[in-house]
Tab-separated table of C-alpha atoms in Angstrom:
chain	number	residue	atom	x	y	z
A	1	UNK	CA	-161.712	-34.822	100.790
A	2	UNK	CA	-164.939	-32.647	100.370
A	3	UNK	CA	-162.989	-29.976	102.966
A	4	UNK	CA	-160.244	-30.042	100.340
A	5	UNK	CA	-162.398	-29.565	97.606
A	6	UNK	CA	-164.248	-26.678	99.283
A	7	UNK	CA	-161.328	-25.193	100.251
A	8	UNK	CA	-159.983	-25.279	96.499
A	9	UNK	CA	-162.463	-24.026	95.448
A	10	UNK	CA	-162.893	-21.109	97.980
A	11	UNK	CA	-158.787	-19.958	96.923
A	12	UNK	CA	-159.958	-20.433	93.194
A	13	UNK	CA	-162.660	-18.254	93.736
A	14	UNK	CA	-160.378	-15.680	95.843
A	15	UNK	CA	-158.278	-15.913	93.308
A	16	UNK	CA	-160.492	-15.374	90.268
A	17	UNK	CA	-162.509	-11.966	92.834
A	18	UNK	CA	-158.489	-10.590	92.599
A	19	UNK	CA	-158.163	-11.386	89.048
A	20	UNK	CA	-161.406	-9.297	87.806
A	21	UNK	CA	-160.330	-6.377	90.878
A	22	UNK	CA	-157.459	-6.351	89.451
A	23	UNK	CA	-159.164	-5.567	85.749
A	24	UNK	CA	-161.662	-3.549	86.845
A	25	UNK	CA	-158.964	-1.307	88.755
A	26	UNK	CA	-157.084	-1.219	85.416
A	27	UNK	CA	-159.926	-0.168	83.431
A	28	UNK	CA	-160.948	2.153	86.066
A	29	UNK	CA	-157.146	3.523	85.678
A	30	UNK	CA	-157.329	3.583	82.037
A	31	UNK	CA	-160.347	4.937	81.862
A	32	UNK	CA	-159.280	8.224	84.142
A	33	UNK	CA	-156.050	8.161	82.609
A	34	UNK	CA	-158.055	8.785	78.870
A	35	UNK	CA	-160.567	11.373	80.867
A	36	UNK	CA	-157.677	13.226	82.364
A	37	UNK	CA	-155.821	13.522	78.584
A	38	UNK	CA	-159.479	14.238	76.891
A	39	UNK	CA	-159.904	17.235	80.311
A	40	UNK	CA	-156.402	18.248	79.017
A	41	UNK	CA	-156.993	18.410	75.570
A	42	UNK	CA	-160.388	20.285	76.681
A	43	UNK	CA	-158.850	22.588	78.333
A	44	UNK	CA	-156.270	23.205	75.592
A	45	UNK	CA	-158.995	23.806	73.413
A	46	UNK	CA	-160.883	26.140	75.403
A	47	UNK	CA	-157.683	28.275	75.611
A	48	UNK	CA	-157.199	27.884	71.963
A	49	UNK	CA	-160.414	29.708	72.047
A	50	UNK	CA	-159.813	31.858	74.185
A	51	UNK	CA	-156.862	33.410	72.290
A	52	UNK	CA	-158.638	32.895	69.091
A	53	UNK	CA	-161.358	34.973	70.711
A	54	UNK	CA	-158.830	37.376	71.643
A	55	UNK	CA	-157.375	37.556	68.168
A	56	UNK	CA	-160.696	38.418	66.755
A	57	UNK	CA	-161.766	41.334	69.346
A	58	UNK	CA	-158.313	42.542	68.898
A	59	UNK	CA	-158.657	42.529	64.761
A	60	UNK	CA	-162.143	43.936	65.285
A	61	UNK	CA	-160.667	47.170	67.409
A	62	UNK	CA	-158.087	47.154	64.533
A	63	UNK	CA	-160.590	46.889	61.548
A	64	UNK	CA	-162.407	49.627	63.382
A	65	UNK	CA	-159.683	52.103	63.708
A	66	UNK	CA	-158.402	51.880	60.267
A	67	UNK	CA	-162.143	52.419	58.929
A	68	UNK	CA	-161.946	55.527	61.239
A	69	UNK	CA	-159.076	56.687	60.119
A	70	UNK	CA	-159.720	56.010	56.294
A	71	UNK	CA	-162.843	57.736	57.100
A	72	UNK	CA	-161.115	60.598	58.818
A	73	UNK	CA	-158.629	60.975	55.832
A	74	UNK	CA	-161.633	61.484	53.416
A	75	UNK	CA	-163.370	64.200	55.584
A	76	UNK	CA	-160.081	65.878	56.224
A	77	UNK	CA	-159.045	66.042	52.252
A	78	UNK	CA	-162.510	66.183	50.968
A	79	UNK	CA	-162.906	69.587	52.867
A	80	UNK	CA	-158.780	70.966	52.102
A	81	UNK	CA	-159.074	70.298	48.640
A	82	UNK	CA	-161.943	72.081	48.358
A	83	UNK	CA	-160.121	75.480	49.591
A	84	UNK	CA	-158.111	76.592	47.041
A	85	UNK	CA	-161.184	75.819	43.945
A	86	UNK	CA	-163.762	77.790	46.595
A	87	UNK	CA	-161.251	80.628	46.741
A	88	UNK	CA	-160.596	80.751	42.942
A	89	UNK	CA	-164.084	80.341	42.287
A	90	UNK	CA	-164.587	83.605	44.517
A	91	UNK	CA	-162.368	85.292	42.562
A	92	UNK	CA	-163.073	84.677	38.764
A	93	UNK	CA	-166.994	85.450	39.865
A	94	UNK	CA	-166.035	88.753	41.714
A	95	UNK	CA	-167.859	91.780	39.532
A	96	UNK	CA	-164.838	93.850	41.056
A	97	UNK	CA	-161.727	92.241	39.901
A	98	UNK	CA	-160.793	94.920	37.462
A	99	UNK	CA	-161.131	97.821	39.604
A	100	UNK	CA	-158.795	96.157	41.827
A	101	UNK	CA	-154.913	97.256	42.250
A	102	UNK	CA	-152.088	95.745	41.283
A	103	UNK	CA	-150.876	94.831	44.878
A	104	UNK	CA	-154.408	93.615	46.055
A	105	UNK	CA	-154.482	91.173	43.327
A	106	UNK	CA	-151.526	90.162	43.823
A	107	UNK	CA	-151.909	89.259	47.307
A	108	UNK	CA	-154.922	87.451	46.478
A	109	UNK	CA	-153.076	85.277	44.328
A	110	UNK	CA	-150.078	84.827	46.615
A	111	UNK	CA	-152.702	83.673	49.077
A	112	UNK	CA	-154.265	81.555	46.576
A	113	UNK	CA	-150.934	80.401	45.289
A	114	UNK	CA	-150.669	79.223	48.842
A	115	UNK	CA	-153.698	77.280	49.445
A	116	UNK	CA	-153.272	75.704	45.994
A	117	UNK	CA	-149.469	74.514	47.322
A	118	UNK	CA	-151.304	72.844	50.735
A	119	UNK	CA	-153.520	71.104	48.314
A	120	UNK	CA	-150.927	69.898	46.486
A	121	UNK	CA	-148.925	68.669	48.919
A	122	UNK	CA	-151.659	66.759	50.932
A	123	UNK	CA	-153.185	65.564	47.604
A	124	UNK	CA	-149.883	64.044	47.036
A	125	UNK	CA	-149.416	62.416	50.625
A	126	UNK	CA	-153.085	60.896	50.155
A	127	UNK	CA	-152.076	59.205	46.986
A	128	UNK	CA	-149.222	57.828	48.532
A	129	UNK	CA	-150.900	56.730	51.853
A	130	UNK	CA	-153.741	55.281	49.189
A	131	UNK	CA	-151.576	53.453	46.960
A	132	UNK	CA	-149.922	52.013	50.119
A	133	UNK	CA	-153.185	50.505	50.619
A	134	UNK	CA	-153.771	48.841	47.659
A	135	UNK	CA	-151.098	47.119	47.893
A	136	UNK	CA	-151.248	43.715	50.782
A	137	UNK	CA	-147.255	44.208	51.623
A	138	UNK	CA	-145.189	47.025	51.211
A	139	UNK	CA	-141.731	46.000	50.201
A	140	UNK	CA	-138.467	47.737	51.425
A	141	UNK	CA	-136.471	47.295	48.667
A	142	UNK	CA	-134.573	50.415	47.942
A	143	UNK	CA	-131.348	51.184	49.685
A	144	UNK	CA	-130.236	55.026	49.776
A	145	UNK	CA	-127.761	57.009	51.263
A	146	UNK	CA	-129.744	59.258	54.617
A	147	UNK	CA	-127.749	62.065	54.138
A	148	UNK	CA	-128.629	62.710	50.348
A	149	UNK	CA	-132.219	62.783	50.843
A	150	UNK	CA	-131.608	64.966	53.776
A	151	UNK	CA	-130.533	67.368	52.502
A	152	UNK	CA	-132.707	67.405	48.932
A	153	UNK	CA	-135.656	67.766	51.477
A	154	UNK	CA	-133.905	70.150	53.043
A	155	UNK	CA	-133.729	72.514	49.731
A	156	UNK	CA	-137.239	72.460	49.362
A	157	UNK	CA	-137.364	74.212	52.493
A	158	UNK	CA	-134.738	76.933	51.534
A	159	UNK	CA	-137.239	80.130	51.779
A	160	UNK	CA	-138.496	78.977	55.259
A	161	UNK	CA	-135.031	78.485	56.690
A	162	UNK	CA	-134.023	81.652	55.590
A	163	UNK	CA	-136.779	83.345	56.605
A	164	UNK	CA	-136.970	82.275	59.997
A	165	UNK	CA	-132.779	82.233	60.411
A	166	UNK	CA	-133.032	78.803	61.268
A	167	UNK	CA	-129.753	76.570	61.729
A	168	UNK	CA	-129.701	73.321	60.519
A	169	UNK	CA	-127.214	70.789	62.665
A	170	UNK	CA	-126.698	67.856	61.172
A	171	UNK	CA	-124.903	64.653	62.719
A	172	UNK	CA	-126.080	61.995	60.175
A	173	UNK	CA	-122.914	59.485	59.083
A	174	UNK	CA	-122.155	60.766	55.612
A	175	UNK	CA	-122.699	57.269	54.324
A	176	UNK	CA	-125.027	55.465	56.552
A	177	UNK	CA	-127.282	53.577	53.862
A	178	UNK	CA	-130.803	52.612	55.212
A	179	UNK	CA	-133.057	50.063	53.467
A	180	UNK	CA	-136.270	50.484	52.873
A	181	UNK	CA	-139.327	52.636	50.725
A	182	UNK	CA	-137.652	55.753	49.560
A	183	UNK	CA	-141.401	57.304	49.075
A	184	UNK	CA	-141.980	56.798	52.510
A	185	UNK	CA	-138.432	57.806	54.184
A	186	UNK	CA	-138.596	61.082	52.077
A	187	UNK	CA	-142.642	61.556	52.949
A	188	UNK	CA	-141.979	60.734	56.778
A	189	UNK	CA	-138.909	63.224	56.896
A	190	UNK	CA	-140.620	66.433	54.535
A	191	UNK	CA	-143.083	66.121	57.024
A	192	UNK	CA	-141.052	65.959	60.094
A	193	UNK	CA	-138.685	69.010	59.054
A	194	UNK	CA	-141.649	70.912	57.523
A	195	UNK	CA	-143.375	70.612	61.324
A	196	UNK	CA	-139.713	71.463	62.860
A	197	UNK	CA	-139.520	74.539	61.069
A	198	UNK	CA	-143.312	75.739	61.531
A	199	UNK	CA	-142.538	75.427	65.905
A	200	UNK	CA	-139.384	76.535	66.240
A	201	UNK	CA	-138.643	80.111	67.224
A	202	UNK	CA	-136.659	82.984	64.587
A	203	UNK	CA	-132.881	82.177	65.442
A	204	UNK	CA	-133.498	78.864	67.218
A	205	UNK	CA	-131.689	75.437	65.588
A	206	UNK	CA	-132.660	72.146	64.465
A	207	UNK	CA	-131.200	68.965	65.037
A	208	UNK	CA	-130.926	65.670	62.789
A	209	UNK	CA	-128.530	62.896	64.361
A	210	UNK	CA	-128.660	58.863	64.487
A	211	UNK	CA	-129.070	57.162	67.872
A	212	UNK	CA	-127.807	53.125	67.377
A	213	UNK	CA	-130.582	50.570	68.659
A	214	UNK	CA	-129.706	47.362	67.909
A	215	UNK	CA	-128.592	44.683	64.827
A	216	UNK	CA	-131.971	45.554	63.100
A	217	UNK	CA	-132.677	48.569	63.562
A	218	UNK	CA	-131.893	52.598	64.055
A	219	UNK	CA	-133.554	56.018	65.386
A	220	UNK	CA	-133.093	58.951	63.217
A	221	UNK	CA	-133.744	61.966	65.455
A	222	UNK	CA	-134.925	65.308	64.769
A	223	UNK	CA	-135.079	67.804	67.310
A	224	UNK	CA	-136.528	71.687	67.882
A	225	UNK	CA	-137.047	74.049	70.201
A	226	UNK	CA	-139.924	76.040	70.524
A	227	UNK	CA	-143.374	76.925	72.474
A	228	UNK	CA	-144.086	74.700	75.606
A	229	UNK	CA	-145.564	71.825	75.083
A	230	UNK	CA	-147.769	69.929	77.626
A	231	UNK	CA	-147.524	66.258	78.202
A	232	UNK	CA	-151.402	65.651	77.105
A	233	UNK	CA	-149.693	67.093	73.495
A	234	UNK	CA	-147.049	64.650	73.366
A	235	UNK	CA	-149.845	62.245	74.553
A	236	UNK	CA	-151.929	62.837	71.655
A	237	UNK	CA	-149.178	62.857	69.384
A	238	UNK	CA	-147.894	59.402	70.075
A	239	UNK	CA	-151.733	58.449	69.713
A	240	UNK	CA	-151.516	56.225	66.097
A	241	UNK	CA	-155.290	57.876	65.712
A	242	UNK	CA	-154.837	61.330	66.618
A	243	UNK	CA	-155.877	64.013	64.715
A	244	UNK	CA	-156.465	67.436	66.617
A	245	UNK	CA	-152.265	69.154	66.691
A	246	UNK	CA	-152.273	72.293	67.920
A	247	UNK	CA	-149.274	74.749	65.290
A	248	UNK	CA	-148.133	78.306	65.881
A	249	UNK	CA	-150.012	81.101	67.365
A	250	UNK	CA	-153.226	81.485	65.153
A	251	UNK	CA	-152.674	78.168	63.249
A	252	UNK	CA	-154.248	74.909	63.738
A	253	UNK	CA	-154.000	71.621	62.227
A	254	UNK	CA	-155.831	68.523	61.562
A	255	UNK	CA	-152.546	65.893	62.745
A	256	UNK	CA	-153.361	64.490	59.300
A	257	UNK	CA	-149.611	64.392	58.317
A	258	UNK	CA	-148.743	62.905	61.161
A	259	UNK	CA	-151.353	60.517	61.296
A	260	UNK	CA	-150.296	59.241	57.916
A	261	UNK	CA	-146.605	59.148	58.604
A	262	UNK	CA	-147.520	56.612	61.630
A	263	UNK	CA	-149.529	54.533	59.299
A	264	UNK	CA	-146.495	54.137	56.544
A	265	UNK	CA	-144.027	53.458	58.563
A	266	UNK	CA	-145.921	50.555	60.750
A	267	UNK	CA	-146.337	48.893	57.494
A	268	UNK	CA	-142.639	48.492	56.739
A	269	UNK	CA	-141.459	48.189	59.934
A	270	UNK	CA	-140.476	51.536	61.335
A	271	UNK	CA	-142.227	53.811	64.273
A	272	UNK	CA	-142.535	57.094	65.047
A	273	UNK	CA	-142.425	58.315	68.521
A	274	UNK	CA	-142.611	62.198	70.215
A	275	UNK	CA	-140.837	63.237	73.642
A	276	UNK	CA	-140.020	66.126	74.776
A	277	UNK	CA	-136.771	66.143	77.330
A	278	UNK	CA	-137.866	69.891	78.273
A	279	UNK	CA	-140.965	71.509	77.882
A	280	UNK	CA	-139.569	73.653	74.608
A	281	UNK	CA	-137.748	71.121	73.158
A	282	UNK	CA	-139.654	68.501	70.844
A	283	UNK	CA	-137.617	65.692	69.946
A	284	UNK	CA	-139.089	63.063	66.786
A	285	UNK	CA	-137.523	59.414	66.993
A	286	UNK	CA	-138.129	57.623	63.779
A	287	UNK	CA	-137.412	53.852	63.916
A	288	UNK	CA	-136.090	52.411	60.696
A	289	UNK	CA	-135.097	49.247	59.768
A	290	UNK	CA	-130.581	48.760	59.108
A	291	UNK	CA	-129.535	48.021	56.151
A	292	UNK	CA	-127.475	44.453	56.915
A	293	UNK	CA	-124.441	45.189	55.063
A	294	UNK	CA	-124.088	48.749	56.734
A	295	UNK	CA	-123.261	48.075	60.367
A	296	UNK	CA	-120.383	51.044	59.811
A	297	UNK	CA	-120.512	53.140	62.985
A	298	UNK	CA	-117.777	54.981	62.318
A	299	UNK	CA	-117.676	58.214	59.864
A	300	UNK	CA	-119.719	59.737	62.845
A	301	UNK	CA	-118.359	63.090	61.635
A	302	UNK	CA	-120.472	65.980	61.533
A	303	UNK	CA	-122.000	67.239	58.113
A	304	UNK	CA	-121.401	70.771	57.204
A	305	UNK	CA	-122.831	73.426	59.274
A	306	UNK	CA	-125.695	74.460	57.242
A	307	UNK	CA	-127.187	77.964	58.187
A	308	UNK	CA	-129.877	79.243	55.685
C-alpha cells in the first residue's frame, strides 16, 4: 500500500514537473514570439529613420541649392541692371556731349537703347521667377492653343529673323491645346527661340515640332543648327544649377535664363532637357503636361512655311 502511494505520488509529481515545462516552454515561446515582433518593429523603426534621415539630407542639399540659386539670381541682376543706369549716367555727365555728331550720338543711344531692352527683359523674367515664389503652388489653370503663342513670340523676334535669314519650320498641330501657366509657357519658349536664333548660323533653319510621350504628358521640341557644341556644354546645360553658357563668338552669358526656365517649369510639372544628335545641331525638349480633353493626334499638318 505505501509502494502504491509512493508510486502515486512519484506520477503526480511527473506529472505536475510536465505541467509547469510545459508553461514555462510557453512563456518562453511567448516571450520570444513578443521579442521577435518588438526586434521587428525595431527594426522598422530604425529604417523609418533611416529614410527620414534621408529625407532630411536630401531637403537640406535642396534648401541649399535654391538659396544658391536665389543668391545667384540677385548677384546676376543686381550687376545687369546696373548697366544701362551706369551707361546713361556716363553720358548725361560727359562735358562733351554737344560737340558730338549726329551719328555718334546716335549710336550711343542705340547701344544704350540696347542695354536698357536686356534690362528690361531680365527685370521682367525676375519678377516672374519671384512672384512664382511667393506663391506655395503654382496652379496650371489656363488652357491655350501652342500654335498661337508660337507664333506671337515669334513676331517679337521679326528683326532678328530677318536679319539673320533665318527659316522658321513649324510642325506644331494647329490646335493642340496644352494646359497649364501661360506666363510660364510663353517665358520658357521667348527664351528658347531667342537662344535658337542667337546660335544658329545666317541662312540656317529652326525647328518647332511635338514628339507624343504618354497620357500625361508631351515634348515640344525646338531645334538649331549652329557652332559645335561639346558634350561638357550639354552637360552643364542640363545642370538645374548651371550658370556659366558660353553664346556667339565674342558673347558670353550668365545661363540665367535658362536657369530660371528649369526652375518654372519643375514647379508645374514640366522639364527641360538639351541634346544634341550632332555636334551642330542643338535640340531643346520641353516636357509639358496634356491637356485631358485634347488627346487629338491627328491635324499633324504642317503650319505655314514661315521665312522672315
Amino acid at each position: 500500500m505505501q509502494n502504491q502511494t509512493m508510486i502515486s505520488l512519484l506520477i503526480c509529481a511527473i506529472i505536475v514537473s510536465k505541467i509547469i515545462i510545459a508553461i514555462l516552454i510557453y512563456a518562453l515561446m511567448r516571450k520570444n514570439r513578443i521579442l521577435k515582433q518588438e526586434k521587428l518593429k525595431l527594426i522598422e523603426t530604425n529604417l523609418k529613420l533611416n529614410q527620414q534621415r534621408e529625407q532630411i539630407i536630401s531637403y537640406n542639399e535642396e534648401l541649399k541649392a535654391s538659396e544658391l540659386f536665389k543668391t545667384k539670381v540677385l548677384s546676376i541682376t543686381s550687376h545687369d541692371l546696373r548697366t544701362p543706369f551706369t551707361s546713361m549716367d556716363m553720358l548725361l555727365h560727359a562735358e562733351d556731349l554737344s560737340q558730338m555728331t549726329k551719328p555718334e550720338l546716335e549710336q550711343i543711344l542705340a547701344a544704350l537703347g540696347h542695354q536698357v531692352s536686356i534690362s528690361k527683359n531680365m527685370l521682367n523674367e525676375v519678377l516672374l521667377w519671384a512672384e512664382s515664389q511667393l506663391r506655395n503652388n503654382l496652379e496650371n489653370k489656363e488652357s491655350f492653343t501652342i500654335v498661337e503663342q508660337i507664333n506671337a513670340i515669334l513676331s517679337i523676334f521679326q528683326h532678328n529673323l530677318k536679319e539673320k535669314n533665318l527659316v522658321i519650320n513649324n510642325t506644331v498641330p494647329l490646335h493642340r491645346m496644352v494646359h497649364m501657366s501661360r506666363d510660364i509657357f510663353c517665358f520658357v519658349i521667348r527664351n528658347i527661340i531667342s537662344n535658337a536664333i542667337k546660335f544658329s548660323h545666317n541662312g540656317g533653319k529652326i525647328r518647332i515640332g511635338i514628339l507624343e510621350s504618354d497620357q500625361n504628358a508631351f515634348k515640344l521640341f525646338i531645334e538649331n543648327k549652329g557652332d559645335n557644341i561639346s558634350n561638357s556644354t550639354i552637360s552643364n546645360l542640363n545642370n538645374r544649377n548651371s550658370w556659366e553658357y558660353k553664346k556667339t563668338v565674342n558673347h558670353t552669358g550668365t545661363g540665367l535664363g535658362v536657369s530660371l526656365c528649369k526652375d518654372l517649369l519643375q514647379r508645374v510639372g514640366g522639364r527641360l532637357h538639351f541634346e544634341n544628335r550632332t555636334a551642330d545641331v542643338l535640340t531643346v525638349y520641353i516636357s509639358l503636361p496634356l491637356l485631358s480633353s485634347n488627346r487629338v493626334t491627328s491635324d499633324l499638318v504642317e503650319s505655314n512655311r514661315v521665312t522672315y
